Coordinates of C-alpha atoms in Angstrom, one line a residue:
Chain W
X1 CA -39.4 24.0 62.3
X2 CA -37.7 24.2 59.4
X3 CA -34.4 23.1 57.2
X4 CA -30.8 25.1 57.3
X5 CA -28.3 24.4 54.7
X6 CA -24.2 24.8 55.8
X7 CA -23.1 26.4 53.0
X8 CA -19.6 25.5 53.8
X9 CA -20.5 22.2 52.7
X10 CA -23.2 22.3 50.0
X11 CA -22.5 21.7 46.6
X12 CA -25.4 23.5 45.2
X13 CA -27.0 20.7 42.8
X14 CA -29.9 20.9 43.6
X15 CA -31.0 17.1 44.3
X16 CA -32.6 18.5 47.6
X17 CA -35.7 20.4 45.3
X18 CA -36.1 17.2 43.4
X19 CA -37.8 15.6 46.6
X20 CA -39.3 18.3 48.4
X21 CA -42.8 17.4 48.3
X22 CA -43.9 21.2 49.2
X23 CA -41.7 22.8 46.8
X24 CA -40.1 25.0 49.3
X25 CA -36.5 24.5 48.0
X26 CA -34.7 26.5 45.6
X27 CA -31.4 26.7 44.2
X28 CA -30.0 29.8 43.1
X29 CA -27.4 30.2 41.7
X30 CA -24.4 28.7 43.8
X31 CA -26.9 28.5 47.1
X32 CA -30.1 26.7 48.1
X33 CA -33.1 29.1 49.7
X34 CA -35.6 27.5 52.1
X35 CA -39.3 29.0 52.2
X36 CA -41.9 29.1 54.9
X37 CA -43.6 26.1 53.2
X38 CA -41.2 23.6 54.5
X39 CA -43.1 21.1 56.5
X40 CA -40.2 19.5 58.0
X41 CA -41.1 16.1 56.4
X42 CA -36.3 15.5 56.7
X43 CA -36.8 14.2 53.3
X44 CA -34.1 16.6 51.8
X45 CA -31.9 16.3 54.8
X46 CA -31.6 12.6 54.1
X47 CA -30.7 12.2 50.3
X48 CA -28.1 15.2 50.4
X49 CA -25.0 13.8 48.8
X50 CA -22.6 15.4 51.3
X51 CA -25.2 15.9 54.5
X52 CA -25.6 19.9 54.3
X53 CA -29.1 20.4 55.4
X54 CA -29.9 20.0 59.2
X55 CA -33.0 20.8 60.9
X56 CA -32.9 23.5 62.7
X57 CA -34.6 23.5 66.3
Chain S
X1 CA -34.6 41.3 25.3
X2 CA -38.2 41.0 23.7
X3 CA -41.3 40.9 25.3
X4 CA -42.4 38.1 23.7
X5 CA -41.1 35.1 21.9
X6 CA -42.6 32.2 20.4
X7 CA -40.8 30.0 22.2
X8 CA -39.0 30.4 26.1
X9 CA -36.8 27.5 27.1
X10 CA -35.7 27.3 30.6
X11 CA -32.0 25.8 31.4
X12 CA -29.2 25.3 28.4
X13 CA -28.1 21.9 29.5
X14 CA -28.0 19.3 26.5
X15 CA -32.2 19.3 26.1
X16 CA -32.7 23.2 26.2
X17 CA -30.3 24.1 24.2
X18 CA -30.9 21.2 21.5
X19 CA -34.8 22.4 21.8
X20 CA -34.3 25.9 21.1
X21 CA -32.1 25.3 18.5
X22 CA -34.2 22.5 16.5
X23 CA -37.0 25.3 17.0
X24 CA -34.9 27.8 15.8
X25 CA -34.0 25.8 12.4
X26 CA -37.9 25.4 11.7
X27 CA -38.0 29.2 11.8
X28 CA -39.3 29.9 15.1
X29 CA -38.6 33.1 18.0
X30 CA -36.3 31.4 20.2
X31 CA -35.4 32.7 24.0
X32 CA -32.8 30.1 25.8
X33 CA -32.4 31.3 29.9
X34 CA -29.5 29.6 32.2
X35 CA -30.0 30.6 36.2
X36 CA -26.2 30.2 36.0
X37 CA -23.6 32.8 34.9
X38 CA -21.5 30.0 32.9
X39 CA -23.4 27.7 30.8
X40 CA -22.2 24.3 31.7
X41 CA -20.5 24.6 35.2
X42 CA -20.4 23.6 37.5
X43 CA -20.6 19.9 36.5
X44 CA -23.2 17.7 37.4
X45 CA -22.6 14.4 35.6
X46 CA -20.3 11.9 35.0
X47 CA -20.0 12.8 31.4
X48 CA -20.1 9.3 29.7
X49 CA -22.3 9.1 26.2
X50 CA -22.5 6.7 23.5
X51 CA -20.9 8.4 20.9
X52 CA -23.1 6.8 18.0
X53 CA -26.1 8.2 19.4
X54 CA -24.5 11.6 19.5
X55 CA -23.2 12.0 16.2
X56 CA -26.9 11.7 14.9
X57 CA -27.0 14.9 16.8
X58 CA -23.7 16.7 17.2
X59 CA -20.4 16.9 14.7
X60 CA -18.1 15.2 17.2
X61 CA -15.4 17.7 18.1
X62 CA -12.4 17.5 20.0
X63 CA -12.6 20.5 22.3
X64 CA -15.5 18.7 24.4
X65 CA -13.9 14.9 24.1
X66 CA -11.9 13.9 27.2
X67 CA -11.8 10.2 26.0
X68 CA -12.7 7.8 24.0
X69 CA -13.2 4.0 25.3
X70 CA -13.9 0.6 23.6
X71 CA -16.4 -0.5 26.5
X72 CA -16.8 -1.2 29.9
X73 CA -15.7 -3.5 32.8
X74 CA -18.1 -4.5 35.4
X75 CA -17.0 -5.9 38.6
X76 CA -19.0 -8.3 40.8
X77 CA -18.4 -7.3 44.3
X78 CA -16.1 -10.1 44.8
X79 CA -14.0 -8.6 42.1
X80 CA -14.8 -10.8 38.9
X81 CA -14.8 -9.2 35.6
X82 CA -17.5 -9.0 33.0
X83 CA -16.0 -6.7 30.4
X84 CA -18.7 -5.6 27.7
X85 CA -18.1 -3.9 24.9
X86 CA -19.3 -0.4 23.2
X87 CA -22.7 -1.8 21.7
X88 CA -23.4 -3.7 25.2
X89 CA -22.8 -1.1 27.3
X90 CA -25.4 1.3 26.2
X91 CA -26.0 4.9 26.3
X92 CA -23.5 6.4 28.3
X93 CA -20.2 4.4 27.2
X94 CA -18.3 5.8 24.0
X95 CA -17.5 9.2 24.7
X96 CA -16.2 10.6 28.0
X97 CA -17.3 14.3 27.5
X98 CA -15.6 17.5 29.1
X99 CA -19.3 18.9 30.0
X100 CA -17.6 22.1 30.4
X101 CA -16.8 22.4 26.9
X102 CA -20.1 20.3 25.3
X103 CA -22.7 22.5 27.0
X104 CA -21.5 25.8 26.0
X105 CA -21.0 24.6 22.1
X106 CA -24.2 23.2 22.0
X107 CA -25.7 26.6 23.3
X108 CA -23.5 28.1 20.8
X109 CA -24.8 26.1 17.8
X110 CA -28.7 27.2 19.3
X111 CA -27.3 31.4 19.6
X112 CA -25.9 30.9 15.8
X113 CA -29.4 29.2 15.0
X114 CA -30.6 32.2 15.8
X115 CA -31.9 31.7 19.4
X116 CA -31.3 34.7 21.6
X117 CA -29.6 33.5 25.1
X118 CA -29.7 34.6 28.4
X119 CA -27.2 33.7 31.5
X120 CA -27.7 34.8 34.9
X121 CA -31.4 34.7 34.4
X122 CA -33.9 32.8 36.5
X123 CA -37.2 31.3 36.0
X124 CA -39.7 32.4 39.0
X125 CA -43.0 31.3 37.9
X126 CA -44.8 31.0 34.8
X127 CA -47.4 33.4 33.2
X128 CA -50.7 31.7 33.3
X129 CA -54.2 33.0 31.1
X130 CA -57.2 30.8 30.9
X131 CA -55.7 27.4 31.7
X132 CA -53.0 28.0 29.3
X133 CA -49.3 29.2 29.9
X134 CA -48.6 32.2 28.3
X135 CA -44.8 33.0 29.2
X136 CA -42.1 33.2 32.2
X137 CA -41.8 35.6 35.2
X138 CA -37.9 35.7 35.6
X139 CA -35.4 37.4 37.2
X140 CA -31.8 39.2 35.7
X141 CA -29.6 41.1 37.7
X142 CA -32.0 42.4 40.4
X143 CA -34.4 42.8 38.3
X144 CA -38.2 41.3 37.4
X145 CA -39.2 40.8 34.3
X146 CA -42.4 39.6 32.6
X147 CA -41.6 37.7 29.0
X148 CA -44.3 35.8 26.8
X149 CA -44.2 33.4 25.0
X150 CA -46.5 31.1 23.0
X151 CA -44.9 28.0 24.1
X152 CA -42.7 27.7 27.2
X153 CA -40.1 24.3 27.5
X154 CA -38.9 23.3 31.0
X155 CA -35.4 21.6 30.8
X156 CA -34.7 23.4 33.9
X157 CA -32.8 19.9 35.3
X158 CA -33.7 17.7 38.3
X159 CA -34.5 20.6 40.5
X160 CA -37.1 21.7 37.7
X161 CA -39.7 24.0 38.8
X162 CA -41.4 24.9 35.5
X163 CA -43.3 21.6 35.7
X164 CA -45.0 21.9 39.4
X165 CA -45.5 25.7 38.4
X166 CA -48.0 24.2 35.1
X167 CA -49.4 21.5 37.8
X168 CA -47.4 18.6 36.4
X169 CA -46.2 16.6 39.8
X170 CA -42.5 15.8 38.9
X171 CA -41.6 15.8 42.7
X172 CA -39.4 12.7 43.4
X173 CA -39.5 10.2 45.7
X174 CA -35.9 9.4 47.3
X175 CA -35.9 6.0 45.9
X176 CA -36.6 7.2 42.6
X177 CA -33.6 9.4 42.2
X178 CA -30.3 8.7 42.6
X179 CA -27.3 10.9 44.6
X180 CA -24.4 10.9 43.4
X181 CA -20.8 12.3 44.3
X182 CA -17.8 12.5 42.3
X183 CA -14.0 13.5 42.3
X184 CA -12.0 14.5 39.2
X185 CA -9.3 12.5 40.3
X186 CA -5.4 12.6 39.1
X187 CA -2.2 10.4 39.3
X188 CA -4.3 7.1 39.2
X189 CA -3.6 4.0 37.2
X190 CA -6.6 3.5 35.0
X191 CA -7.3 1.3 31.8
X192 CA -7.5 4.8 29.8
X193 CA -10.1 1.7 27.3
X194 CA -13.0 1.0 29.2
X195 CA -15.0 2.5 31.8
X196 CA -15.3 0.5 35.1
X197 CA -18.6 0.3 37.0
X198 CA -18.0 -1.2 40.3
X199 CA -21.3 -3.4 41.8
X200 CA -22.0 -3.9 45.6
X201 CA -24.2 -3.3 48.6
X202 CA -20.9 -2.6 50.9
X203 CA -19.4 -0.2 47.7
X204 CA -22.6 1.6 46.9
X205 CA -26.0 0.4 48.2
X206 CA -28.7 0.1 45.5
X207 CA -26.1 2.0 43.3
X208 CA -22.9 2.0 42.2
X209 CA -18.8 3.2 41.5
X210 CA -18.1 4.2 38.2
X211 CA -14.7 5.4 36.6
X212 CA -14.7 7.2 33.5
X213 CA -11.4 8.0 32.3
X214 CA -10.8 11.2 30.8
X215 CA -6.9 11.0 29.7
X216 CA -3.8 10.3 30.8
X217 CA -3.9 9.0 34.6
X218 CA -7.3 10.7 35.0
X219 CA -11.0 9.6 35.9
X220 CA -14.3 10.6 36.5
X221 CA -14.8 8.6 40.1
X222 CA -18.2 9.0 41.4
X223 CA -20.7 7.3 42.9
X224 CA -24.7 7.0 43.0
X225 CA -26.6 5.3 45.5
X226 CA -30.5 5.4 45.5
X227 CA -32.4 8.0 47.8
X228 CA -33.8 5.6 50.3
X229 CA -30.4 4.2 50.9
X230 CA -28.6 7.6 51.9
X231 CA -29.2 9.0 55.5
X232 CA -27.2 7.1 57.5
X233 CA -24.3 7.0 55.1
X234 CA -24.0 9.3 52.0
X235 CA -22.4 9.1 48.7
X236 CA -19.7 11.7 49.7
X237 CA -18.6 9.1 52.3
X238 CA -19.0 6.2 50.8
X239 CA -17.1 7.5 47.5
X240 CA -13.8 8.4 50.1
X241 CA -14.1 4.6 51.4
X242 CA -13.8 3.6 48.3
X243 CA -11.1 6.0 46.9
X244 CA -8.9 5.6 50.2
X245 CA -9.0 1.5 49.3
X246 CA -8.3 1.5 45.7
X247 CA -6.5 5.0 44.8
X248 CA -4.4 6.1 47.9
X249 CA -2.0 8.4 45.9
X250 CA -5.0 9.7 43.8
X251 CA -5.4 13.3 43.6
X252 CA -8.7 15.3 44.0
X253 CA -9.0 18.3 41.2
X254 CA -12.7 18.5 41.3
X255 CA -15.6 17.7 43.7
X256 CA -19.2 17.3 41.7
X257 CA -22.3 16.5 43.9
X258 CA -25.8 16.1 41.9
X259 CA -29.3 13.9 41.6
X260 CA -30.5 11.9 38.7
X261 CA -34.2 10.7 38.5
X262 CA -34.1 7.1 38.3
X263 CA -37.8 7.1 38.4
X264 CA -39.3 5.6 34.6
X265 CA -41.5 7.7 32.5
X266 CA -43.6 10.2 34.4
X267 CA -47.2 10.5 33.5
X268 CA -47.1 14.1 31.6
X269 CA -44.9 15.5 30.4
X270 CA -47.4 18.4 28.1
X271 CA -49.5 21.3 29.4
X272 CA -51.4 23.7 27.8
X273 CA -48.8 25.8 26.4
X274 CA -45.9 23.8 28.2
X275 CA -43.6 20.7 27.6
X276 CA -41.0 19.4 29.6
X277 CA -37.6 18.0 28.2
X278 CA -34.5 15.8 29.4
X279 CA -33.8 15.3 33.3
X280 CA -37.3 18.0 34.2
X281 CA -39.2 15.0 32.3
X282 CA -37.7 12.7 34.5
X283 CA -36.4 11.1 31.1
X284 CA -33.0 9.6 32.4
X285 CA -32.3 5.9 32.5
X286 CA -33.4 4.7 35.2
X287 CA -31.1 2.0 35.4
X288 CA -27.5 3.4 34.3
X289 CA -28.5 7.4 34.7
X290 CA -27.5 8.8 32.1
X291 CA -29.3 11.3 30.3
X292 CA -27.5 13.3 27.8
X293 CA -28.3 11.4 24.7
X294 CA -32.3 11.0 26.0
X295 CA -32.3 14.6 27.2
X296 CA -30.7 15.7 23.5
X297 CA -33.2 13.5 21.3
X298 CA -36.3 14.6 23.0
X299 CA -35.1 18.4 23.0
X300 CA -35.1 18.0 18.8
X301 CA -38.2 16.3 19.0
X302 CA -40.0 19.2 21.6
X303 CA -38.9 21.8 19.2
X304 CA -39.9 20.4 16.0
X305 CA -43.3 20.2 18.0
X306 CA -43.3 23.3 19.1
X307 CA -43.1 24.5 15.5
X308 CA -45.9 22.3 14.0
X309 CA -48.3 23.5 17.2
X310 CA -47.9 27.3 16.4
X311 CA -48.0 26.6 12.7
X312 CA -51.5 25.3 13.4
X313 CA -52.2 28.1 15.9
X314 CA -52.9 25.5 18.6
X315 CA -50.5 25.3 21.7
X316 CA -53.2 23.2 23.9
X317 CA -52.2 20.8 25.8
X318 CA -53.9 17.9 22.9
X319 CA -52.0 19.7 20.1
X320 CA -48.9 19.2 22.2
X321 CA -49.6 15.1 22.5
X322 CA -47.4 14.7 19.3
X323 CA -44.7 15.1 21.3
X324 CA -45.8 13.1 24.5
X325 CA -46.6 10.1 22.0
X326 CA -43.4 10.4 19.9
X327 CA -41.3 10.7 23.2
X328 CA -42.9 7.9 25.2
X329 CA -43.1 5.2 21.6
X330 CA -39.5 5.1 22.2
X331 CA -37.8 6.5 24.8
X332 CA -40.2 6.2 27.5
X333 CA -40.6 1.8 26.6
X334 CA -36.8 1.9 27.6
X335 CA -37.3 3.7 30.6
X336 CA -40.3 1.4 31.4
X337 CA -38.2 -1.5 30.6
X338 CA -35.5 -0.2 32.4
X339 CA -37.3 0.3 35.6
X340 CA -38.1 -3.5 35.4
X341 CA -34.6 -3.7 35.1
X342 CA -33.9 -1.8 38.3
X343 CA -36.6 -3.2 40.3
X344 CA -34.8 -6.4 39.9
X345 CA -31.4 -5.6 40.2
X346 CA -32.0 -3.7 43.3
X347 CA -33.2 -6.9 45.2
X348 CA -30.5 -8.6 44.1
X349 CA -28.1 -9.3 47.4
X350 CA -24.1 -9.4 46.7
X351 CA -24.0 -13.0 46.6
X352 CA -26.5 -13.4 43.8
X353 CA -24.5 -10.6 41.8
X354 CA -21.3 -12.7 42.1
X355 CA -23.4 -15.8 40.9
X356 CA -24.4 -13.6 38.1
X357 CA -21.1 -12.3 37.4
X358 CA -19.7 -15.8 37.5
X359 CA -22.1 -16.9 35.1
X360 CA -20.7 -14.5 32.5
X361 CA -16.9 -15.3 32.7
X362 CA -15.5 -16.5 29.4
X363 CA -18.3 -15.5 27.6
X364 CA -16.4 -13.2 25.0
X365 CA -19.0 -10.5 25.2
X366 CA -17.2 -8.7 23.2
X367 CA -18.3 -9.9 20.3
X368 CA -21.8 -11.0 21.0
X369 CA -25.1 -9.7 20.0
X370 CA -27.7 -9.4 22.6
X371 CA -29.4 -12.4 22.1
X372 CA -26.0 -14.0 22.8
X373 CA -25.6 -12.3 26.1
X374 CA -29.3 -12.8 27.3
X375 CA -29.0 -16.6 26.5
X376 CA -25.5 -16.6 28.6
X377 CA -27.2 -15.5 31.2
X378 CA -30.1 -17.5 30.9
X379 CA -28.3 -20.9 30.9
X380 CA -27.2 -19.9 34.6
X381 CA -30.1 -17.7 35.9
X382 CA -33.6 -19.1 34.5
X383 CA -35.4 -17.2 37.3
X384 CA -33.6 -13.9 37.1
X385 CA -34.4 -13.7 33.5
X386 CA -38.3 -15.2 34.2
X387 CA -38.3 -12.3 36.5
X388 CA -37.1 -9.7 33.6
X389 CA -39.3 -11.3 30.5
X390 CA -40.9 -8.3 30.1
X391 CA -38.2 -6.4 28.8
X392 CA -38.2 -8.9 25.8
X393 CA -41.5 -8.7 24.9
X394 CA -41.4 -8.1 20.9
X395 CA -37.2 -9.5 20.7
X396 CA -39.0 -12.8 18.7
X397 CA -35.9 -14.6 19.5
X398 CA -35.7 -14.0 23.1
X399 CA -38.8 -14.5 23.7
X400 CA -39.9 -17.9 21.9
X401 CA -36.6 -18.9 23.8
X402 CA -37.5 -17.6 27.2
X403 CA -40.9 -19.7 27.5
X404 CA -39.3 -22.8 25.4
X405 CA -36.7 -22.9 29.0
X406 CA -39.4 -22.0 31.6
X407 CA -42.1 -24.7 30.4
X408 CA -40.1 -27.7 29.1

């Protein structure tokens, strides 16, 4: 499993890679890119400021 | 582009570009790189400073001043008043900045320093030899690109990589940063004075509102709430509740969304070959979040550093203490002290802020010094200032006062 981000609703600032404990988050420039590393620990999906990551299934 | 520098600083918010151009005045090979195409937008902060503090730093101009205030206005969550002025407030009440604008004229003062600047172009991993870092891997246009350096800086922001890369740990844990949303917000009545924090587990749980006015009928409303506290709700959310109550007519020209460590000094902040500056250090206060100032006076310090270290050919890790110890003598006791603050504070249940709150009214502290406000406080809330008597460890005063109360 792993994270998606809606891009419709993310506001690209990056709070998400400040908790990832794997470092598989990265924002670019104006979008955030999700690596195999992710360990689904949800930890990113809860502390977005507008709720644009999910877990996808 | 060179192949090598003597110094690589990664992001051109307030602390990258003040590093690279402090390092650039002491004579030094200066490359500044921004993943983003503008310098300074989108916005990611709420834009408040103390304007004292930043003159040491900056010639105050106009084109990046939105507003000036006299202090702020807390509110209890049952609505009383503490108003507090400019000297009380602390370091990010005075100015109301237009971000925008500050950023790209502090990375201006670094390019006419003599720093060579780069936009567009990303960090992807660092350039290791022998324990040491020897320079950046990054990316422009499409393109990879191998650049040394003797010394590298990270002030690459909260979502800083440049530290994990050189083994540093600066991953946060959610209730050691903050999230935070914000509108731009038009055609609302605001005291165009003071900027209004708003307090209250219903408003903004283990957070709070703030309103920063930036001209005529104009704010910065936002909101922060701690990590552990969003999930359920989120700051987005919460910041709507609280706009749809109090400005109905307001008018949204600007949505910012961003994270601010809240999480006290970090235990490194120096590698071998590597420092870290402003919100990458984690060196934001963790009680009120701002960092511009903080980020600003560290970036001087790292690259005044940066210059002694290759001046005595020795970027290691030890030479590169003299910036760890200068940082953390004064900056990092306020973020310790703050963090007793917030450990406090975020126990505290509504009803005990409105006791607080209470405890303050018609205390003019307007005009009073610290000690003045401490010992209003402490004639109504012995145990809430036993519980803080850290912080005043060293303020004589304070101190001689606080254990004269507790043990009489």
């Amino acid at each position: 499993m792993t994270v998606s981000v809606e891009r419709s609703k993310c506001g690209y600032c990056g709070a998400c890679v400040s908790v990832c404990p794997t470092g598989a988050l990265e924002l670019m420039e104006t979008w955030i890119e999700v690596s195999e590393s992710c360990n689904d620990c949800r930890i990113c999906v809860k502390i977005c400021p507008v709720g644009a990551l999910e877990v996808c299934r | 582009m060179k192949e090598r520098y003597d110094v690589i600083v990664v992001g051109a918010g307030p602390g990258g570009s003040m590093t690279a151009k402090t390092a650039a005045k002491e004579g030094l090979d200066v490359l500044l790189i921004e993943k983003r195409q503008q310098i300074g937008d989108p916005v990611r902060c709420a834009e408040g400073v103390n304007k004292v503090y930043l003159k040491e730093y900056i010639e105050p101009d106009p084109a990046w001043i939105s507003a000036e205030v006299k202090g702020s206005k807390v509110y209890s969550p049952d609505g009383t008043m503490v108003e507090m002025s400019e000297e009380l407030s602390g370091a990010e009440v005075g100015y109301v900045l237009e971000r925008k604008v500050f950023d790209r004229a502090l990375a201006r003062e670094a390019a006419l320093a003599g720093v060579e600047v780069m936009v567009k172009t990303r960090a992807t991993g660092l350039l290791m030899e022998d324990g040491f870092v020897k320079g950046i891997k990054a990316e422009y246009m499409g393109k990879q690109y191998e650049i040394m350096a003797d010394i590298v800086v990270g002030a690459d922001g909260i979502e800083s990589k440049v530290g994990r890369w050189a083994g540093i740990d600066t991953t946060l844990k959610p209730r050691d940063m903050c999230t935070c949303a914000q509108y731009l917000m038009t055609n609302i009545d605001i005291d165009p004075d003071f900027c209004k924090f708003y307090l209250g587990n219903k408003i903004a749980p283990v957070g709070y509102v703030w309103i920063f006015p930036k001209g005529r009928n104009t704010a910065n409303v936002g909101i922060g709430i701690t990590g552990h506290m969003s999930g359920e709700v989120r700051a987005l959310e919460l910041l709507d509740e609280f706009i749809n109550k109090h400005y109905p007519d307001g008018k949204k020209i600007e949505m910012v969304v961003g994270g601010v460590p809240v999480c006290g000094s970090i235990a490194r902040t120096v590698s071998n070959g590597l420092m870290l500056v402003g919100d990458a250090a984690r060196q934001s206060d963790p009680v009120t979040g701002g960092g511009i100032f903080n980020s600003m006076w560290a970036g001087d310090i790292a690259g005044k550093v940066a210059a002694n270290a290759i001046r005595r050919s020795d970027v290691s890790a030890e030479s590169l203490q003299e910036y760890e110890k200068k940082w953390r003598v004064e900056l990092g006791r306020d973020l310790d002290m703050g963090m007793v603050v917030k450990e406090r504070f975020t126990r505290m249940t509504d009803d005990e802020l409105n006791t607080l709150a209470h405890s303050l009214e018609g205390v003019d502290l307007g005009s009073t010094t610290l000690i003045g406000l401490v010992w209003a406080l402490f004639k109504a809330n012995k145990k809430l200032l036993w519980d803080l008597r850290s912080i005043f460890i060293g303020i004589k005063e304070i101190e001689s006062e606080v254990k004269k109360e507790v043990y009489t």
